[in-house]
Tab-separated table of N, CA and C in Angstrom:
chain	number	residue	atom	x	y	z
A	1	UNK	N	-21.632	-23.599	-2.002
A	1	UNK	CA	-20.959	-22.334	-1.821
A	1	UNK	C	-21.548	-21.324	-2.812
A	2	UNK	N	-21.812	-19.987	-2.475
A	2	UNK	CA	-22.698	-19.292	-3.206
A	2	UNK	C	-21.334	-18.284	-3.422
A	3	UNK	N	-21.925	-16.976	-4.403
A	3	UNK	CA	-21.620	-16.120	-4.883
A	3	UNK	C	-20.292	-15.364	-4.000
A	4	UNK	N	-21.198	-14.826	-3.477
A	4	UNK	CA	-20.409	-14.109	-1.605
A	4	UNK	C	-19.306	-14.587	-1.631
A	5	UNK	N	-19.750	-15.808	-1.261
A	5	UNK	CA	-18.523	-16.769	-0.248
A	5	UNK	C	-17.050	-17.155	-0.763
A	6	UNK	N	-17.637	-17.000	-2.242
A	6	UNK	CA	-16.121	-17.516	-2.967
A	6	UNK	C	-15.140	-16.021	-2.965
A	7	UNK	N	-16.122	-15.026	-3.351
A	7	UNK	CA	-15.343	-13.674	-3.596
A	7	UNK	C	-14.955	-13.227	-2.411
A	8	UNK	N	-15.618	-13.427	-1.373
A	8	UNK	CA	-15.343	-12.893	-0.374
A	8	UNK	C	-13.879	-13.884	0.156
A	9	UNK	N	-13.747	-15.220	0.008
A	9	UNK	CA	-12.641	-16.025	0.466
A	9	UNK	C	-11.432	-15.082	-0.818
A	10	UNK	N	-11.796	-14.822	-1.703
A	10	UNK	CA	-10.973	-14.745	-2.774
A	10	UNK	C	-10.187	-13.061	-2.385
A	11	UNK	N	-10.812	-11.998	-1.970
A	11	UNK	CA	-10.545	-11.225	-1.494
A	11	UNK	C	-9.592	-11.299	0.214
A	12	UNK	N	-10.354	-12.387	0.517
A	12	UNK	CA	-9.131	-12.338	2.169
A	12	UNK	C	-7.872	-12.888	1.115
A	13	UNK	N	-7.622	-14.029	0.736
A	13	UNK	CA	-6.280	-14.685	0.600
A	13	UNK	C	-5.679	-12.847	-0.371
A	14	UNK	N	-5.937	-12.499	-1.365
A	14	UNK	CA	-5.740	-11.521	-1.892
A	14	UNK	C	-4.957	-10.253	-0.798
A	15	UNK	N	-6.238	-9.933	0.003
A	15	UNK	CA	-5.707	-8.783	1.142
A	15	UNK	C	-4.293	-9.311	2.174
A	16	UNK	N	-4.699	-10.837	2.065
A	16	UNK	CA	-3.632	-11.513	2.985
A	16	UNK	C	-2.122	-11.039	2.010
A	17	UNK	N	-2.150	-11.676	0.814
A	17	UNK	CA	-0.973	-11.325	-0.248
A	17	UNK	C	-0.283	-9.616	0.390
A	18	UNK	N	-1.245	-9.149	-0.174
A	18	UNK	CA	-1.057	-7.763	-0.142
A	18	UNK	C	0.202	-7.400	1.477
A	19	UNK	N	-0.829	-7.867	2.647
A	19	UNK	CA	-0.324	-7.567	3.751
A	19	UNK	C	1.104	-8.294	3.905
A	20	UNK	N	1.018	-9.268	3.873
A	20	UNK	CA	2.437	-9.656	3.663
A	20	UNK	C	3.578	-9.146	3.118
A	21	UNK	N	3.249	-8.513	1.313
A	21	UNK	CA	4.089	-8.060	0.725
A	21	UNK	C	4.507	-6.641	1.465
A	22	UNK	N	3.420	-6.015	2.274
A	22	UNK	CA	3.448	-4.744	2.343
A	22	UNK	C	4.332	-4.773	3.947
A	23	UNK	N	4.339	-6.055	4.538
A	23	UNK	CA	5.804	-6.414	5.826
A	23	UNK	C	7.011	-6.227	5.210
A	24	UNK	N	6.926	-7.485	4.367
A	24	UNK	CA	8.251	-7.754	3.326
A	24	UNK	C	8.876	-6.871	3.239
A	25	UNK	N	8.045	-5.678	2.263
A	25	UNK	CA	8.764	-4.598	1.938
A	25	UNK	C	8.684	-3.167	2.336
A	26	UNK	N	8.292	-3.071	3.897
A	26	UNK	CA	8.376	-2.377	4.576
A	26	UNK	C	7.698	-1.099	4.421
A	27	UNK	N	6.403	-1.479	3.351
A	27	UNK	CA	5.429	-0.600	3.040
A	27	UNK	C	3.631	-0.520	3.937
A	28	UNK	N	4.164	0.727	4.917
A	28	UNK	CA	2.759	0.499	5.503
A	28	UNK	C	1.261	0.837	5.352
A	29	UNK	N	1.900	1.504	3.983
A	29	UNK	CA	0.161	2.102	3.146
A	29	UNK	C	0.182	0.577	2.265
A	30	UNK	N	0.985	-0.262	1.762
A	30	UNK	CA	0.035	-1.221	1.695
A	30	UNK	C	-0.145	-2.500	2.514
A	31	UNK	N	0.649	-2.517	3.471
A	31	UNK	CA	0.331	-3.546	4.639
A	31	UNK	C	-1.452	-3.200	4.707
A	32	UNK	N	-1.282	-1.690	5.421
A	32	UNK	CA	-2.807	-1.717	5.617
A	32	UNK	C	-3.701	-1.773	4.733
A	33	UNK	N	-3.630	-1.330	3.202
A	33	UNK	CA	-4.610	-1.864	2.010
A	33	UNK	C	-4.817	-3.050	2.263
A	34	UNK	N	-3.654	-3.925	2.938
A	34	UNK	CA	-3.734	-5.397	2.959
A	34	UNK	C	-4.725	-5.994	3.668
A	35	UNK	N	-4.730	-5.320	5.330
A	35	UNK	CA	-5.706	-5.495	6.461
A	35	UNK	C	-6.678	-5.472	6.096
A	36	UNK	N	-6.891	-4.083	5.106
A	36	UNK	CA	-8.650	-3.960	5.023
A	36	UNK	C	-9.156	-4.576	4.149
A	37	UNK	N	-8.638	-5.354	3.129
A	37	UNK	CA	-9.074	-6.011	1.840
A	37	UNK	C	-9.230	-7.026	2.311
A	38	UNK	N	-8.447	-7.595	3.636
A	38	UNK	CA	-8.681	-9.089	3.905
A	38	UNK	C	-10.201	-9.027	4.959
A	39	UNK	N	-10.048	-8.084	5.833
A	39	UNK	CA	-11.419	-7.868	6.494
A	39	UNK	C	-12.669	-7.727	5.748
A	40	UNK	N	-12.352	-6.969	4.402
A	40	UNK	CA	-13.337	-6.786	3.882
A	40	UNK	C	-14.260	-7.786	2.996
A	41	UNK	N	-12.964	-8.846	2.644
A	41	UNK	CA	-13.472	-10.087	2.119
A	41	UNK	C	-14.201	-10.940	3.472
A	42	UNK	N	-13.470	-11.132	4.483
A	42	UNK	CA	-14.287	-12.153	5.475
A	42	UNK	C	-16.112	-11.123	6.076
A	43	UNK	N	-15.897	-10.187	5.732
A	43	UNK	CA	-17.646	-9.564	5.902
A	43	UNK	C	-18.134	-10.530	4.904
A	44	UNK	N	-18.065	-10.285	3.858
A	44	UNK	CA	-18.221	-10.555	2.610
A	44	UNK	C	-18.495	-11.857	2.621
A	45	UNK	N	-17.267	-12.695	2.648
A	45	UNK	CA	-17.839	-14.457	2.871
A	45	UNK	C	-19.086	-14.323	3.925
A	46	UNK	N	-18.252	-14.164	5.189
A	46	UNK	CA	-19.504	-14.074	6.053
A	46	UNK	C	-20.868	-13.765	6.086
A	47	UNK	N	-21.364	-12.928	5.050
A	47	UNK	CA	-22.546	-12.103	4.201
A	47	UNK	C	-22.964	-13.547	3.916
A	48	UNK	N	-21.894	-14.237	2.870
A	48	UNK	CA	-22.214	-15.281	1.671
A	48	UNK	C	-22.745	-16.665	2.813
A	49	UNK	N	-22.034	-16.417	4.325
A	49	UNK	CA	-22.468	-17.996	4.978
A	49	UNK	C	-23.710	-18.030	4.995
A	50	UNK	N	-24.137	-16.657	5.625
A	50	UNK	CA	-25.750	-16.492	6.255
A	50	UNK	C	-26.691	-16.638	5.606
A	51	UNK	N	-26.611	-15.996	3.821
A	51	UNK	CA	-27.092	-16.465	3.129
A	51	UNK	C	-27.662	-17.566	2.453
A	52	UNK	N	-26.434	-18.172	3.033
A	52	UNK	CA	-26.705	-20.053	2.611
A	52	UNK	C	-27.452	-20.505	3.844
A	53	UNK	N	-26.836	-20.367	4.691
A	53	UNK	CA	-28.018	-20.977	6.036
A	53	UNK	C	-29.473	-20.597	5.957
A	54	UNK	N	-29.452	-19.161	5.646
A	54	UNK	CA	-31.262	-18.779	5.069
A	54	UNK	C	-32.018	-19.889	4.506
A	55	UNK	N	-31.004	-19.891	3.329
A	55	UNK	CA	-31.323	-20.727	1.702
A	55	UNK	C	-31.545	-22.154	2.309
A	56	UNK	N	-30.740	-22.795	3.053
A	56	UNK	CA	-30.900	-24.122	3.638
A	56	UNK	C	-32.058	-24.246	4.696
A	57	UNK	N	-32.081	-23.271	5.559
A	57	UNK	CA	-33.438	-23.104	6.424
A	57	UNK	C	-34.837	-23.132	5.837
A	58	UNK	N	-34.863	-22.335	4.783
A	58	UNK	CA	-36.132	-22.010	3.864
A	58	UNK	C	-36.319	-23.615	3.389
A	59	UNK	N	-35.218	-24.275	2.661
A	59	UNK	CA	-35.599	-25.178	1.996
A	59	UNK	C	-35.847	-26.678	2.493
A	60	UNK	N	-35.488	-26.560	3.574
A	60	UNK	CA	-36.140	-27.463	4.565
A	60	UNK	C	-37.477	-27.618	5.086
């Protein structure tokens, strides 16, 4: 697991928090901070998969 992948997982569960709290408490400026922090982490991992498949392709 590379760089990306952890921050980027670390940012969805994070945005996930967020969105939840922002149901809970019936706040929809941060529900949606929530949405986009969690989307923005799975680019992010996702960035970090491809990377590794490169890295594994090359080194084969």
């Amino acid at each position: 697991m590379n760089k990306d992948q952890v921050k980027g997982r670390v940012e969805e569960a994070k945005g996930k928090i967020k969105e939840v709290a922002g149901k809970l408490l019936d706040d929809d400026d941060m529900e949606l901070e929530g949405k986009v922090q969690k989307h923005v982490g799975k680019v992010q991992s996702g960035f970090g998969d491809v990377k590794d498949e490169i890295k594994k392709a090359v080194d084969d």
